[in-house]
Amino acid sequence: MNSKQSVMTLDEFTIQELRNFPGATGQLSGLLRGIGLAAKRVNVEVNKAGIADILGEAGRTNVQGEAVKKLDEFANEQFIDALRTSIYCCGMASEENEDFIPFLDEHSMNSKYVVLIDPLDGSGNIDVNISIGTIFSVYRRITPEGTPCKLEDFLQPGSAQIAAGYIIYGSSTMLVYATRRSVQGFTLDPSIGEFCLSHPNLKCPADGEIFSINMGYYHLYDDATRRVIDGFLAKTPQERIYKHRAVGCMVAEIHRTLIQGGVFFYPAYGKYQSGRLRLCYECNPMSFLVEKAGGVSLAAAAQRLLDVQPTRLHQRTPIFIGSSTMMEGVKARLAAMS
Ligand code: AHG
Ligand code: MN
Ligand code: MN
Ligand code: MN
């Protein structure tokens, strides 16, 4: 027998998990497999984004009337299709669609979950070959199984999430997800086309070296936010030095924070007086994941982000998130009187 331990795939891992929880129905595992499949399809398109125009030209004579889709529309369609086909959720909501989408076939309607997604995060990075991602969030429905899902199923506070995660299409492609118990990271092995468990039981380091925020808005932030930023800027060579990084893709910022520690902020400013990032599609799933890994996420000095009660699907929120020790200082500076 080969003594070398083989790496577990996402499908094997989710099935294995079912053995540990005899009462489990397998619906969540089925959902994760559907999300993994859509992610692989999106990954193929992301990898050829730079040559999409060339391929489009070549295909024009053969494929009549088929418009080349923008990557974020393509990603949205892939995740909608995968979730609809999975029959393990009764509806979904996407950053790209104004209203939620109920799945009305009998199997889907009998399932207990709803899913929210940001199909392509950081889409401004596509043209310059920098990381982009997908974010997803899973809730147990409030309305009875067997009936069409309703808006209230989607408007639950982030603390009610059953699972949440992201896919990062970076120098490698990874799927990272959290349940109430743990955070697990899988890396896509292109040779077999499977996500393989590479980062089991991820924990966010309590401290880190990096702070991340769009500094271009510095003078538009309020006093409290500027106080937070100033706390990370060394004024003498003797002070502790932090590095500033800003990728322009929340998934990439959070992934780096999970692996290396650090903090990421997207506060309110100028025309975005409630912040710019979406509560239900971006901030809740990432906050759930970071908290499960030991980190902290705030919407304001005295407001845990996961406790915010959403009132609208596309609601925005400020966010301050990251390593627990660094976030203690952030919280104190946010709360301090100017
Ligand atoms: P999306 O591509 O889904 O619209 O989200 C992009 C978001 C987020 O990922 C990123 O952190 C932020 O926009 C960047 O915004 P700024 O350019 O204002 O910093
Ligand atoms: Mn986004
Ligand atoms: Mn998006
Ligand atoms: Mn967008």
Coordinates of C-alpha atoms and ligand atoms in Angstrom, one line a residue:
M1 CA 0.0 0.0 0.0
N2 CA 1.2 3.5 -0.8
S3 CA 2.0 5.2 2.5
K4 CA 1.9 8.7 1.0
Q5 CA -1.3 10.4 2.2
S6 CA -3.2 11.7 -0.8
V7 CA -4.7 15.1 -0.8
M8 CA -8.4 15.4 -0.2
T9 CA -10.5 17.1 -2.8
L10 CA -13.3 19.5 -1.9
D11 CA -15.9 16.8 -2.8
E12 CA -14.2 14.2 -0.7
F13 CA -13.9 16.6 2.2
T14 CA -17.5 17.6 2.2
I15 CA -18.6 14.0 2.0
Q16 CA -16.2 13.1 4.8
E17 CA -17.7 15.8 6.9
L18 CA -21.1 14.2 6.6
R19 CA -19.8 11.1 8.3
N20 CA -19.0 13.2 11.4
F21 CA -22.5 14.6 11.5
P22 CA -25.0 11.8 11.2
G23 CA -28.0 14.0 11.2
A24 CA -26.7 16.1 8.2
T25 CA -28.8 16.0 5.0
G26 CA -25.9 16.7 2.6
Q27 CA -27.6 19.9 1.3
L28 CA -24.8 22.2 2.3
S29 CA -22.2 19.8 0.9
G30 CA -24.2 19.7 -2.4
L31 CA -24.3 23.5 -2.5
L32 CA -20.5 23.8 -1.9
R33 CA -19.9 21.3 -4.7
G34 CA -22.1 23.4 -7.0
I35 CA -20.3 26.5 -6.1
G36 CA -16.9 24.7 -6.7
L37 CA -18.0 23.7 -10.2
A38 CA -19.1 27.2 -11.2
A39 CA -15.8 28.5 -9.8
K40 CA -13.9 26.1 -12.1
R41 CA -15.9 27.3 -15.1
V42 CA -15.3 31.0 -14.2
N43 CA -11.6 30.2 -13.6
V44 CA -11.2 28.9 -17.2
E45 CA -12.6 32.2 -18.5
V46 CA -10.6 34.3 -16.1
N47 CA -7.4 32.6 -17.4
K48 CA -8.1 33.6 -20.9
A49 CA -9.4 37.1 -20.2
G50 CA -6.4 38.7 -21.9
I51 CA -7.0 36.8 -25.1
A52 CA -10.7 37.0 -25.1
D53 CA -10.8 39.6 -27.9
I54 CA -8.6 37.4 -30.1
L55 CA -10.8 34.4 -29.5
G56 CA -13.8 36.5 -30.1
E57 CA -12.5 37.6 -33.5
A58 CA -11.7 34.0 -34.5
G59 CA -15.2 32.8 -33.4
R60 CA -17.1 35.5 -35.3
T61 CA -17.5 33.5 -38.5
N62 CA -18.4 30.3 -36.7
V63 CA -20.6 31.3 -33.8
Q64 CA -23.4 33.3 -35.3
G65 CA -24.7 36.1 -33.3
E66 CA -23.1 35.1 -30.0
A67 CA -22.0 38.3 -28.2
V68 CA -18.8 38.0 -26.1
K69 CA -20.0 38.4 -22.6
K70 CA -18.4 40.5 -20.0
L71 CA -16.7 38.4 -17.3
D72 CA -18.9 39.6 -14.5
E73 CA -22.0 38.7 -16.4
F74 CA -20.5 35.4 -17.4
A75 CA -19.7 34.6 -13.7
N76 CA -23.2 35.6 -12.6
E77 CA -24.7 33.2 -15.1
Q78 CA -22.4 30.4 -14.0
F79 CA -23.3 30.7 -10.4
I80 CA -27.0 31.1 -11.0
D81 CA -27.0 28.0 -13.2
A82 CA -24.9 25.9 -10.8
L83 CA -27.1 26.8 -7.8
R84 CA -30.3 26.3 -9.7
T85 CA -29.1 22.9 -10.9
S86 CA -27.8 21.8 -7.5
I87 CA -31.4 21.7 -6.2
Y88 CA -30.0 22.5 -2.7
C89 CA -31.2 26.0 -2.4
C90 CA -34.6 27.5 -2.8
G91 CA -33.4 30.9 -4.2
M92 CA -30.5 33.2 -4.5
A93 CA -29.6 36.9 -4.6
S94 CA -26.7 38.4 -6.6
E95 CA -25.0 41.8 -6.6
E96 CA -25.7 41.8 -10.3
N97 CA -29.5 41.3 -10.0
E98 CA -31.9 43.9 -8.6
D99 CA -34.2 41.3 -7.1
F100 CA -33.6 37.9 -5.6
I101 CA -34.2 34.8 -7.8
P102 CA -36.6 32.2 -6.4
F103 CA -36.1 28.6 -7.7
L104 CA -39.6 27.2 -8.0
D105 CA -39.1 23.6 -9.0
E106 CA -40.2 21.1 -6.4
H107 CA -36.8 19.9 -5.3
S108 CA -35.4 23.4 -4.9
M109 CA -38.4 24.7 -3.1
N110 CA -38.1 21.8 -0.6
S111 CA -34.5 22.7 0.3
K112 CA -33.7 24.7 3.3
Y113 CA -31.0 27.2 2.2
V114 CA -30.7 30.5 0.3
V115 CA -27.5 31.8 -1.2
L116 CA -26.2 35.4 -1.8
I117 CA -23.3 36.0 -4.1
D118 CA -20.9 38.7 -5.5
P119 CA -20.1 36.7 -8.6
L120 CA -17.0 38.8 -9.6
D121 CA -15.3 41.0 -7.0
G122 CA -12.6 43.5 -8.0
S123 CA -13.7 43.5 -11.6
G124 CA -11.6 46.7 -12.2
N125 CA -8.6 44.4 -11.9
I126 CA -9.5 42.1 -14.9
D127 CA -7.8 44.2 -17.6
V128 CA -4.6 44.5 -15.6
N129 CA -4.2 40.9 -14.7
I130 CA -4.5 41.4 -10.9
S131 CA -6.4 39.1 -8.6
I132 CA -10.2 39.0 -8.7
G133 CA -12.7 36.8 -6.7
T134 CA -16.2 35.5 -6.0
I135 CA -17.9 35.8 -2.6
F136 CA -20.8 33.7 -1.3
S137 CA -23.0 33.4 1.7
V138 CA -25.5 30.7 2.9
Y139 CA -28.4 31.1 5.2
R140 CA -31.1 28.8 6.4
R141 CA -34.5 30.0 5.1
I142 CA -37.0 31.5 7.6
T143 CA -40.0 30.7 5.5
P144 CA -41.4 27.1 5.5
E145 CA -39.8 24.5 3.2
G146 CA -42.0 23.6 0.2
T147 CA -43.0 27.3 -0.3
P148 CA -41.4 29.9 -2.6
C149 CA -38.6 31.8 -0.7
K150 CA -39.3 35.4 0.2
L151 CA -37.2 38.6 0.7
E152 CA -37.1 38.0 4.5
D153 CA -35.1 34.8 3.9
F154 CA -32.3 37.0 2.4
L155 CA -32.4 39.9 4.9
Q156 CA -31.0 38.1 8.0
P157 CA -28.1 39.5 10.0
G158 CA -24.7 38.0 9.1
S159 CA -24.5 36.3 12.5
A160 CA -27.2 33.9 11.2
Q161 CA -25.0 32.6 8.3
I162 CA -24.6 28.8 8.1
A163 CA -21.6 29.1 5.8
A164 CA -19.7 31.7 3.8
G165 CA -16.6 31.8 1.6
Y166 CA -14.8 33.1 -1.4
I167 CA -12.9 32.0 -4.5
I168 CA -9.7 33.9 -5.3
Y169 CA -8.5 33.8 -9.0
G170 CA -4.9 34.7 -8.3
S171 CA -1.5 33.3 -9.0
S172 CA -3.3 30.1 -8.0
T173 CA -7.0 29.7 -7.7
M174 CA -8.3 28.9 -4.2
L175 CA -11.7 28.3 -2.6
V176 CA -11.9 29.2 1.1
Y177 CA -15.0 28.6 3.1
A178 CA -16.2 28.8 6.7
T179 CA -18.9 26.9 8.5
R180 CA -19.8 27.5 12.2
R181 CA -17.1 25.1 13.1
S182 CA -14.0 26.0 11.0
V183 CA -12.4 27.6 8.0
Q184 CA -10.9 25.4 5.3
G185 CA -8.8 26.4 2.2
F186 CA -8.6 24.5 -1.0
T187 CA -6.3 25.1 -4.0
L188 CA -7.3 24.2 -7.5
D189 CA -4.9 21.6 -8.9
P190 CA -5.1 22.3 -12.7
S191 CA -3.7 18.9 -13.5
I192 CA -6.8 17.1 -12.2
G193 CA -9.2 20.1 -12.2
E194 CA -10.1 19.7 -8.5
F195 CA -9.9 21.9 -5.5
C196 CA -7.6 20.1 -3.0
L197 CA -7.4 20.7 0.7
S198 CA -4.2 22.8 1.1
H199 CA -5.0 25.1 4.1
P200 CA -6.9 23.1 6.7
N201 CA -8.3 24.9 9.8
L202 CA -7.2 28.4 8.8
K203 CA -6.6 30.8 11.6
C204 CA -6.1 34.6 11.1
P205 CA -2.9 35.7 12.9
A206 CA -3.7 37.9 15.9
D207 CA -1.2 40.5 14.7
G208 CA 0.2 41.6 11.3
E209 CA 2.2 44.1 9.5
I210 CA -0.2 45.4 6.8
F211 CA -3.0 47.9 6.8
S212 CA -5.1 48.3 3.7
I213 CA -7.4 51.1 2.7
N214 CA -7.9 53.4 -0.3
M215 CA -5.6 56.3 0.8
G216 CA -6.9 58.4 -2.1
Y217 CA -9.9 59.4 -0.1
Y218 CA -7.9 60.3 3.0
H219 CA -9.2 63.9 3.2
L220 CA -12.8 62.7 2.6
Y221 CA -12.8 60.3 5.5
D222 CA -14.2 61.5 8.9
D223 CA -12.0 62.4 11.9
A224 CA -12.3 58.9 13.5
T225 CA -11.2 57.1 10.3
R226 CA -8.3 59.5 9.8
R227 CA -7.3 58.8 13.4
V228 CA -7.3 55.1 12.7
I229 CA -5.1 55.6 9.6
D230 CA -2.7 58.0 11.4
G231 CA -2.2 55.3 14.0
F232 CA -0.5 53.1 11.3
L233 CA 1.8 55.8 9.9
A234 CA 5.2 55.9 11.6
K235 CA 6.2 59.4 12.5
T236 CA 9.8 58.6 13.6
P237 CA 12.1 55.7 12.4
Q238 CA 12.0 54.3 16.0
E239 CA 8.2 53.6 15.8
R240 CA 6.8 50.3 14.6
I241 CA 6.5 50.3 10.8
Y242 CA 3.4 49.0 9.1
K243 CA 3.2 48.4 5.4
H244 CA 0.3 49.8 3.3
R245 CA -1.2 47.6 0.6
A246 CA -4.4 48.2 -1.5
V247 CA -5.2 45.6 -4.3
G248 CA -8.7 47.0 -5.1
C249 CA -10.3 43.6 -4.6
M250 CA -11.8 42.8 -1.2
V251 CA -11.3 39.1 -1.7
A252 CA -7.6 39.6 -2.2
E253 CA -7.3 41.9 0.8
I254 CA -9.2 39.5 3.0
H255 CA -7.2 36.5 1.7
R256 CA -3.9 38.2 2.5
T257 CA -5.2 39.2 5.9
L258 CA -6.3 35.6 6.7
I259 CA -2.9 34.2 5.8
Q260 CA -0.5 36.9 7.0
G261 CA -2.6 39.0 9.4
G262 CA -3.4 42.7 9.0
V263 CA -6.4 44.9 8.7
F264 CA -8.6 46.1 5.8
F265 CA -10.9 49.1 5.9
Y266 CA -13.5 50.4 3.6
P267 CA -15.1 53.3 5.5
A268 CA -17.7 55.9 4.6
Y269 CA -16.5 58.9 2.5
G270 CA -17.8 61.6 0.2
K271 CA -20.6 60.3 -1.9
Y272 CA -20.6 56.9 -0.1
Q273 CA -21.8 58.1 3.3
S274 CA -22.8 54.5 4.2
G275 CA -19.6 53.1 2.8
R276 CA -19.4 51.4 -0.6
L277 CA -19.2 47.7 0.0
R278 CA -22.4 45.7 0.1
L279 CA -23.5 44.3 3.5
C280 CA -25.1 41.1 2.2
Y281 CA -22.9 40.2 -0.7
E282 CA -19.4 41.2 0.5
C283 CA -19.1 42.3 4.1
N284 CA -21.3 39.7 5.9
P285 CA -19.7 36.7 4.3
M286 CA -16.2 38.0 4.8
S287 CA -16.9 39.0 8.4
F288 CA -18.3 35.6 9.2
L289 CA -15.2 34.0 7.7
V290 CA -12.7 36.2 9.5
E291 CA -14.5 35.9 12.8
K292 CA -14.5 32.1 12.5
A293 CA -10.8 32.3 11.9
G294 CA -10.3 34.4 15.1
G295 CA -10.4 37.9 13.7
V296 CA -12.8 40.9 14.3
S297 CA -15.1 42.9 12.0
L298 CA -16.8 46.2 12.9
A299 CA -19.2 48.4 11.0
A300 CA -18.5 51.2 13.5
A301 CA -16.7 51.6 16.9
A302 CA -19.5 50.0 18.9
Q303 CA -21.1 47.9 16.1
R304 CA -20.2 44.3 15.3
L305 CA -20.8 44.1 11.6
L306 CA -22.5 40.7 11.8
D307 CA -25.1 42.1 14.1
V308 CA -26.4 44.7 11.6
Q309 CA -30.0 43.9 10.6
P310 CA -30.2 44.4 6.8
T311 CA -33.3 46.2 5.5
R312 CA -32.5 46.2 1.8
L313 CA -30.7 43.6 -0.4
H314 CA -28.2 46.0 -1.9
Q315 CA -27.5 47.9 1.3
R316 CA -24.0 49.2 1.9
T317 CA -21.9 49.4 5.0
P318 CA -18.6 50.7 6.3
I319 CA -16.2 47.9 7.3
F320 CA -13.1 47.7 9.6
I321 CA -11.9 44.1 9.6
G322 CA -8.8 42.0 10.5
S323 CA -6.4 40.6 13.1
S324 CA -7.8 40.7 16.6
T325 CA -5.0 42.6 18.4
M326 CA -4.7 45.2 15.6
M327 CA -8.5 45.6 15.7
E328 CA -8.4 46.4 19.4
G329 CA -6.4 49.5 18.6
V330 CA -8.7 50.3 15.7
K331 CA -11.8 50.1 17.9
A332 CA -10.3 52.3 20.5
R333 CA -9.3 55.0 17.9
L334 CA -12.7 54.8 16.3
A335 CA -14.4 55.4 19.7
A336 CA -12.0 58.1 20.9
M337 CA -13.4 61.7 21.1
S338 CA -11.6 64.1 18.8
Ligands
AHG1 P1 -17.0 44.8 -7.3 O1 -16.0 44.5 -8.4 O2 -17.8 43.6 -6.9 O3 -18.0 45.9 -7.7 O4 -16.3 45.2 -6.0 C1 -15.1 46.0 -6.0 C2 -14.9 46.6 -4.6 C3 -14.0 45.8 -3.7 O5 -13.6 44.6 -4.0 C4 -12.8 46.7 -3.6 O6 -12.2 46.6 -2.3 C5 -13.4 48.1 -3.8 O7 -14.5 47.9 -4.7 C6 -12.4 49.0 -4.4 O8 -13.0 50.3 -4.4 P2 -12.2 51.6 -4.5 O9 -11.7 51.6 -5.9 O10 -13.2 52.7 -4.2 O11 -11.1 51.5 -3.5
MN2 MN -17.4 43.2 -4.9
MN3 MN -19.0 42.3 -8.1
MN4 MN -19.9 45.7 -8.9

